Amino acid sequence: MTRWNLPLDHLPSAWYNVLPRLDTPLGPPLHPGTREPVGPDDLALLFPMALIAQEMSPEPWVDIPGEVLDILRLWRPTPLVRATRLEAALGTSARVYYKDESVSPAGSHKPNTAVPQAFYNRQEGVSRLATETGAGQWGTALAFACAQFDLECMVYMVRTSFEAKPYRKTMMEVWGGHVVPSPVEDPTHPGSLGEAITDAVRDAAGRPDTHYALGSVLNHVLLHQTVIGLEARDQFGLAGERLPDVVIAPCGGGSNLGGLALPYYEDTDVRLVAVEPSSCPTLTEGTFEYDFGDTGGMTPLLPMYTLGHDFIPPPIHAGGLRYHGDSPIISQLVRDGRMEAVAYPQGKVFDAAVLFARTEGKVPAPEAAHGIRAAVDEALAAKETGEERVILFNFCGHGHLDLAAYDDYLNGRLLD
Amino acid sequence: MTRWNLPLDHLPSAWYNVLPRLDTPLGPPLHPGTREPVGPDDLALLFPMALIAQEMSPEPWVDIPGEVLDILRLWRPTPLVRATRLEAALGTSARVYYKDESVSPAGSHKPNTAVPQAFYNRQEGVSRLATETGAGQWGTALAFACAQFDLECMVYMVRTSFEAKPYRKTMMEVWGGHVVPSPVEDPTHPGSLGEAITDAVRDAAGRPDTHYALGSVLNHVLLHQTVIGLEARDQFGLAGERLPDVVIAPCGGGSNLGGLALPYYEDTDVRLVAVEPSSCPTLTEGTFEYDFGDTGGMTPLLPMYTLGHDFIPPPIHAGGLRYHGDSPIISQLVRDGRMEAVAYPQGKVFDAAVLFARTEGKVPAPEAAHGIRAAVDEALAAKETGEERVILFNFCGHGHLDLAAYDDYLNGRLLD
């Protein structure tokens, strides 16, 4: 067999919380004005108390509410697949597995956190959520989740993406979302994720019916994504496979990486690898310091690797990885040497994406292809030494709405 | 539970052949020149002998080759899902199930036959396949299948689709396919499926290394698609559900409909329903007679419902349903009263598509949405009478590459 489905009654019923298990506790978020540690009340303008509690939770496990499970089971558990046809094409002695998060309605891992965020907000009486989106995966997921709980959804979309990807906008609208280009106040500006966060936070702070939702970076987001790694652990058991030697995922803000890798945190023999674009090398070339999450300096300061909150990444196709900062949890793991980080130019990433599509069938999102590139290189390294390396990576999204990028690649128009 | 996965070792290992079971045997295909019944040799220019044998097979079951199963298991068995959230939105007493064929690499049911067609051609030493595609689903599937067996793939794409859907072309190219607009000889002509078949047949007939591949209509295509209905039967057992009262699928050439419905042919209490667009009402308003499969009159004549081989359907969004004729098997079932046919204008189809997306999450292809529309109306009819009707429909493809159609719908630009 090359694919393993968990029994459908084996959905994880609690999220894995890495916070109380970390060797080095995270520094607290700091208030953007006073630079003092923020408390729950400072965040209540933007988030429901349930999420604020999760952001700082000392509990090793956090129960997943039944109403959230009822939505997640529309597509979870997701398949674990052994990429035997990719292995054969590489002639490797490694065994390569991937977790297929592309099967969700929105086509990526993002609904894993969009659904609980919509649920907790609805539970506390909020009727509207504001957010930002870069490539569009997060906005799509939140629009889907809001439709499930009858919430309005307002999405500020990075202007270059808004113009280049009209179908992402349409997909959000199919689920009832509202989408506008960001920055709102300067129609000539191409936009960035940092700018769009500023727009969304300003919207939420200004309306009592509205909260803000973030698709990555924060602790509660990574917490919700741990369903990915928890399922993978069980599926490795079904496959009769030992622990992976290396767990790999692309890293923009860190949520799909955290989701797959954190449940392996305590298995210290398992290497954890973050993959980022060379053009936005936050973990590989940034500095570890307190910085704002947005360009406008409206968010709390977080302790993280950053390229500076005014860094505008070049317009690569993996829009979901164009972020100046990174998750504090991921940053701490890299700083402590528990996690490695590598960076690739997009040409090498698309080489791997097309190889994957032609062998395993599925067309990857450019973000997901970063993980494939690193997995291929791990498999080729194992081939050199004849080692039976076990590799697990996160196939975090399909590329059905990113085909313009493939057209550029196939016609020699891709810039590195 | 609302979803059932078959165990992964429960892939059907033989196809269900309806031919020897039909109450009324099919009339033979006739030679386009002599109008005499064609024999296997007449078809050998276009198809491998294995497929020609299947086209006329008297065997009730046909074994699926292991090398085909090895590819199908990349995504099969596909999920059976109970649409409980759609049921709740409708307030119906019916139980509504769908078979999710959108999870294949190409995003539709089409690879179920593309893979065996590529396999049998490769086995007989053919190195190149030529085909046509309308909306793009079939060309995408054949490009994927050819990549698995190292075959060249040449796709003649209906010109209006070629121009309106550049990303479909890119997806075929990702898998190594070559795509040109059809009709080749008249760049001002918008094209039609019938014209594109003429182009592809002419290509295949003119090159000894090349065969032709058809994505619907023919008996062997429907045979390959029966994995859908065979799995559904087993999954109904897992769900503890009785036989469906009604089995529904969209019908263009008839392949996804045949795939789901034929394995229920002998359960005479199960109603079988074909859904077509009002603008191309082959089964509901066509005549049953011998007609060509293509516009140019190069294919054998088949006994089927037809609007005439020179009928050019209006440019609705469900390009996969814009075909003047229909599968002889499906046509015979309708003629014999074993199958019903209904037709809908596209506005009502998109109403149902958006309702489905907002409740069940997945965004349907316009073709798939025809089946959803009929399933919704069956569920509403059951609500009227308070009946516990069990409804099964085929979710034959996702709409990720059809979002322009949704944009038209959401902005009032859809024509009925």
Coordinates of N, CA and C in Angstrom, one line a residue, chain A residues 1-6 8-9 11 70-78 81-82 85 98 103-107 144 147-149 164 167-171 173-177 353-354 357-363 398 400-401 403-404 406-407 410-411, chain B residues 1-6 8-9 11 70-78 81-82 85 98 103-107 144 147-149 164 167-171 173-177 353-354 357-363 398 400-401 403-404 406-407 410-411:
Chain A
M1 N 0.8 -1.2 0.0 CA 0.0 0.0 0.0 C 0.9 1.3 0.0
T2 N 0.3 2.3 -0.6 CA 1.1 3.6 -0.6 C 0.3 4.7 0.0
R3 N -0.8 4.4 0.6 CA -1.6 5.5 1.2 C -2.3 4.9 2.4
W4 N -2.4 5.7 3.5 CA -3.0 5.3 4.7 C -4.1 6.3 5.1
N5 N -5.3 5.8 5.3 CA -6.4 6.7 5.9 C -6.6 6.2 7.3
L6 N -6.6 7.1 8.2 CA -7.1 6.7 9.6 C -8.5 6.4 9.5
L8 N -12.3 6.8 10.3 CA -12.9 8.2 10.4 C -13.3 8.5 11.8
D9 N -13.3 7.5 12.7 CA -13.6 7.9 14.1 C -12.3 8.2 14.9
L11 N -10.2 10.9 14.4 CA -9.8 12.3 14.4 C -9.2 12.6 15.8
D70 N -17.0 18.7 14.1 CA -18.1 18.4 13.2 C -17.7 19.0 11.8
I71 N -17.0 20.1 11.8 CA -16.6 20.7 10.5 C -15.3 20.0 10.0
L72 N -14.4 19.8 10.8 CA -13.1 19.3 10.4 C -13.3 17.9 9.7
R73 N -14.3 17.2 10.2 CA -14.5 15.8 9.6 C -15.1 15.9 8.2
L74 N -15.4 17.0 7.7 CA -15.7 17.1 6.2 C -14.5 16.6 5.4
W75 N -13.3 16.8 5.9 CA -12.1 16.4 5.1 C -11.0 15.7 5.9
R76 N -11.1 15.7 7.2 CA -10.1 15.0 8.1 C -10.7 13.7 8.6
P77 N -9.8 12.7 8.9 CA -8.3 12.8 8.7 C -7.9 12.8 7.3
T78 N -6.8 13.5 7.0 CA -6.3 13.6 5.6 C -5.4 12.4 5.4
V81 N 0.5 9.6 2.5 CA 0.8 8.9 1.2 C 2.3 8.6 1.2
R82 N 2.7 7.4 0.8 CA 4.1 7.2 0.5 C 4.3 7.5 -1.0
R85 N 6.3 6.6 -6.4 CA 6.6 6.9 -7.7 C 7.7 8.0 -7.8
Y98 N 4.2 11.8 2.5 CA 3.7 13.2 2.7 C 2.3 13.1 3.2
V103 N -6.6 18.3 0.5 CA -7.9 17.8 0.3 C -9.0 18.6 1.0
S104 N -8.6 19.7 1.7 CA -9.6 20.5 2.4 C -10.4 21.3 1.4
P105 N -11.6 21.8 1.8 CA -12.4 22.6 0.8 C -11.6 23.7 0.3
A106 N -10.9 24.4 1.1 CA -10.1 25.6 0.6 C -8.8 25.1 -0.1
G107 N -8.4 23.9 0.0 CA -7.3 23.4 -0.7 C -6.0 23.5 0.0
F144 N -14.5 30.3 4.0 CA -15.2 29.0 4.2 C -15.7 28.8 5.6
A147 N -18.6 31.0 6.7 CA -19.8 30.5 6.1 C -20.4 29.4 7.0
Q148 N -19.6 28.6 7.6 CA -20.1 27.5 8.5 C -20.8 28.0 9.8
F149 N -20.3 29.2 10.2 CA -20.8 29.7 11.5 C -21.6 31.1 11.3
A164 N -3.5 39.9 -9.6 CA -2.9 38.8 -10.4 C -3.8 37.5 -10.3
Y167 N -9.3 34.8 -9.4 CA -10.1 33.6 -9.1 C -10.0 33.3 -7.6
R168 N -9.0 33.7 -6.9 CA -8.9 33.6 -5.5 C -10.0 34.4 -4.8
K169 N -10.2 35.6 -5.3 CA -11.2 36.5 -4.8 C -12.6 35.9 -5.1
T170 N -12.8 35.3 -6.3 CA -14.1 34.7 -6.6 C -14.4 33.6 -5.6
M171 N -13.3 32.8 -5.3 CA -13.5 31.6 -4.4 C -14.0 32.1 -3.1
E173 N -15.6 34.8 -2.5 CA -17.0 35.3 -2.7 C -18.0 34.2 -2.8
V174 N -17.6 33.0 -3.4 CA -18.5 31.9 -3.4 C -19.0 31.5 -2.0
W175 N -18.0 31.6 -1.0 CA -18.4 31.3 0.4 C -19.0 32.6 1.1
G176 N -19.2 33.6 0.4 CA -19.9 34.8 1.0 C -18.9 35.8 1.5
G177 N -17.6 35.7 1.3 CA -16.6 36.6 1.8 C -16.6 37.9 1.0
A353 N 8.5 20.7 -8.1 CA 7.1 20.7 -8.2 C 6.6 19.9 -9.4
V354 N 7.3 20.2 -10.5 CA 6.9 19.5 -11.8 C 7.2 18.0 -11.7
A357 N 4.5 16.5 -9.7 CA 3.2 16.4 -10.4 C 3.3 15.2 -11.4
R358 N 4.4 15.1 -12.1 CA 4.5 14.0 -13.1 C 4.6 12.6 -12.5
T359 N 5.1 12.5 -11.3 CA 5.2 11.2 -10.7 C 4.0 10.9 -9.8
E360 N 3.7 11.8 -8.8 CA 2.7 11.5 -7.8 C 1.3 12.1 -8.3
G361 N 1.2 12.8 -9.3 CA 0.0 13.3 -9.9 C -0.5 14.6 -9.5
K362 N -0.3 15.0 -8.2 CA -0.9 16.2 -7.7 C -0.1 17.4 -8.1
V363 N -0.7 18.5 -8.4 CA 0.0 19.8 -8.8 C 0.1 20.6 -7.5
H398 N -2.7 22.5 -2.8 CA -2.7 22.3 -4.2 C -2.4 23.6 -4.9
H400 N -4.0 24.6 -7.9 CA -5.0 24.8 -8.9 C -5.2 26.2 -9.2
L401 N -4.9 27.1 -8.2 CA -5.1 28.5 -8.4 C -3.8 29.2 -8.6
L403 N -1.7 28.3 -11.3 CA -1.2 27.8 -12.6 C -0.4 28.8 -13.4
A404 N -0.7 30.1 -13.2 CA 0.1 31.2 -13.9 C 1.6 31.0 -13.5
Y406 N 3.2 28.2 -12.9 CA 3.7 27.1 -13.7 C 3.9 27.6 -15.2
D407 N 2.9 28.4 -15.7 CA 3.1 28.9 -17.0 C 4.4 29.7 -17.2
L410 N 7.3 27.1 -17.1 CA 7.4 26.2 -18.3 C 7.8 27.0 -19.5
N411 N 7.6 28.3 -19.5 CA 8.0 29.2 -20.6 C 9.2 30.1 -20.3
Chain B
M1 N -21.3 9.5 11.8 CA -20.3 9.8 10.8 C -21.0 10.3 9.5
T2 N -20.3 11.1 8.8 CA -20.8 11.7 7.5 C -20.0 11.3 6.3
R3 N -19.0 10.5 6.5 CA -18.1 10.2 5.4 C -17.6 8.7 5.6
W4 N -17.5 8.0 4.5 CA -17.0 6.6 4.6 C -15.9 6.4 3.6
N5 N -14.8 6.0 4.1 CA -13.7 5.5 3.2 C -13.7 4.0 3.2
L6 N -13.6 3.4 2.0 CA -13.3 2.0 2.0 C -11.9 1.7 2.5
L8 N -8.2 0.6 2.2 CA -7.5 0.9 0.9 C -7.2 -0.4 0.2
D9 N -7.4 -1.6 0.8 CA -7.2 -2.8 0.0 C -8.5 -3.3 -0.6
L11 N -10.1 -1.7 -3.2 CA -10.3 -1.2 -4.5 C -11.0 -2.3 -5.4
D70 N -2.4 0.1 -9.7 CA -1.3 0.8 -9.1 C -1.4 2.4 -9.2
I71 N -1.9 2.8 -10.3 CA -2.1 4.3 -10.5 C -3.4 4.7 -9.8
L72 N -4.5 4.0 -10.0 CA -5.8 4.4 -9.5 C -5.7 4.5 -7.9
R73 N -4.8 3.7 -7.3 CA -4.8 3.8 -5.8 C -4.1 5.1 -5.3
L74 N -3.6 5.9 -6.3 CA -3.1 7.2 -5.8 C -4.3 8.0 -5.2
W75 N -5.5 7.8 -5.7 CA -6.6 8.6 -5.1 C -7.9 7.7 -4.8
R76 N -7.9 6.5 -5.3 CA -9.0 5.6 -5.0 C -8.8 4.6 -3.9
P77 N -9.8 4.1 -3.1 CA -11.2 4.5 -3.3 C -11.4 5.9 -2.9
T78 N -12.4 6.6 -3.6 CA -12.8 7.9 -3.2 C -13.9 7.9 -2.1
V81 N -19.7 10.6 0.9 CA -20.0 11.6 1.9 C -21.5 11.7 2.1
R82 N -22.0 11.8 3.3 CA -23.4 12.2 3.5 C -23.5 13.7 3.7
R85 N -25.0 18.7 6.1 CA -25.2 20.1 6.2 C -26.1 20.7 5.1
Y98 N -23.1 11.8 -1.5 CA -22.4 12.0 -2.8 C -21.1 11.2 -2.8
V103 N -11.4 14.2 -6.0 CA -10.1 14.1 -5.3 C -9.0 13.5 -6.2
S104 N -9.3 13.2 -7.4 CA -8.2 12.7 -8.3 C -7.2 13.8 -8.6
P105 N -6.1 13.4 -9.1 CA -5.1 14.5 -9.5 C -5.6 15.5 -10.5
A106 N -6.4 15.0 -11.4 CA -6.9 15.9 -12.4 C -8.2 16.6 -12.0
G107 N -8.7 16.2 -10.8 CA -9.9 16.9 -10.2 C -11.2 16.4 -10.7
F144 N -2.3 13.6 -17.5 CA -1.8 13.0 -16.3 C -1.5 11.5 -16.6
A147 N 1.6 10.8 -18.7 CA 2.8 11.0 -17.9 C 3.2 9.8 -17.1
Q148 N 2.2 9.0 -16.7 CA 2.5 7.8 -15.9 C 3.0 6.7 -16.7
F149 N 2.7 6.7 -18.0 CA 3.2 5.6 -18.9 C 4.1 6.1 -20.0
A164 N -10.5 31.0 -23.2 CA -11.1 31.4 -21.9 C -10.4 30.8 -20.7
Y167 N -5.5 28.4 -17.9 CA -4.9 27.6 -16.8 C -5.1 26.1 -17.0
R168 N -6.2 25.7 -17.7 CA -6.4 24.3 -18.1 C -5.3 23.9 -18.9
K169 N -4.9 24.7 -19.9 CA -3.8 24.4 -20.8 C -2.5 24.2 -20.0
T170 N -2.3 25.1 -19.1 CA -1.1 25.0 -18.3 C -1.0 23.7 -17.5
M171 N -2.2 23.3 -16.9 CA -2.2 22.1 -16.1 C -1.8 20.9 -17.0
E173 N 0.1 21.0 -19.5 CA 1.5 21.2 -19.8 C 2.4 20.8 -18.6
V174 N 1.9 21.0 -17.4 CA 2.6 20.6 -16.2 C 2.9 19.1 -16.3
W175 N 1.9 18.3 -16.8 CA 2.1 16.9 -17.0 C 2.7 16.5 -18.3
G176 N 3.2 17.5 -19.1 CA 3.9 17.2 -20.3 C 3.1 17.1 -21.5
G177 N 1.8 17.5 -21.4 CA 0.9 17.4 -22.6 C 1.2 18.6 -23.6
A353 N -25.1 25.1 -6.9 CA -23.6 25.0 -6.7 C -23.2 25.8 -5.5
V354 N -23.7 27.1 -5.4 CA -23.3 28.0 -4.3 C -23.9 27.5 -3.0
A357 N -21.5 24.7 -1.9 CA -20.2 25.2 -1.5 C -20.3 25.8 -0.1
R358 N -21.4 26.5 0.2 CA -21.6 27.1 1.5 C -21.9 26.2 2.6
T359 N -22.5 25.0 2.3 CA -22.9 24.1 3.3 C -21.8 22.9 3.4
E360 N -21.5 22.3 2.3 CA -20.6 21.2 2.3 C -19.2 21.5 2.1
G361 N -18.9 22.8 1.7 CA -17.5 23.2 1.6 C -16.9 23.2 0.2
K362 N -17.1 22.2 -0.5 CA -16.4 22.0 -1.8 C -17.1 22.9 -2.9
V363 N -16.3 23.5 -3.8 CA -16.8 24.2 -4.9 C -16.9 23.3 -6.1
H398 N -14.3 19.1 -9.2 CA -14.3 20.4 -8.5 C -14.2 21.6 -9.5
H400 N -12.3 24.4 -9.3 CA -11.2 25.3 -9.0 C -10.7 26.0 -10.3
L401 N -11.0 25.4 -11.5 CA -10.6 26.0 -12.7 C -11.8 26.6 -13.5
L403 N -13.7 29.2 -11.9 CA -14.2 30.3 -11.0 C -14.7 31.5 -11.8
A404 N -14.3 31.6 -13.1 CA -14.8 32.7 -13.9 C -16.3 32.5 -14.0
Y406 N -18.3 31.3 -11.8 CA -18.9 31.8 -10.5 C -18.9 33.3 -10.4
D407 N -17.8 33.9 -11.0 CA -17.7 35.3 -11.0 C -18.9 35.9 -11.8
L410 N -22.1 35.4 -9.7 CA -22.2 36.3 -8.5 C -22.5 37.7 -8.9
N411 N -22.1 38.1 -10.1 CA -22.2 39.4 -10.6 C -23.3 39.6 -11.7

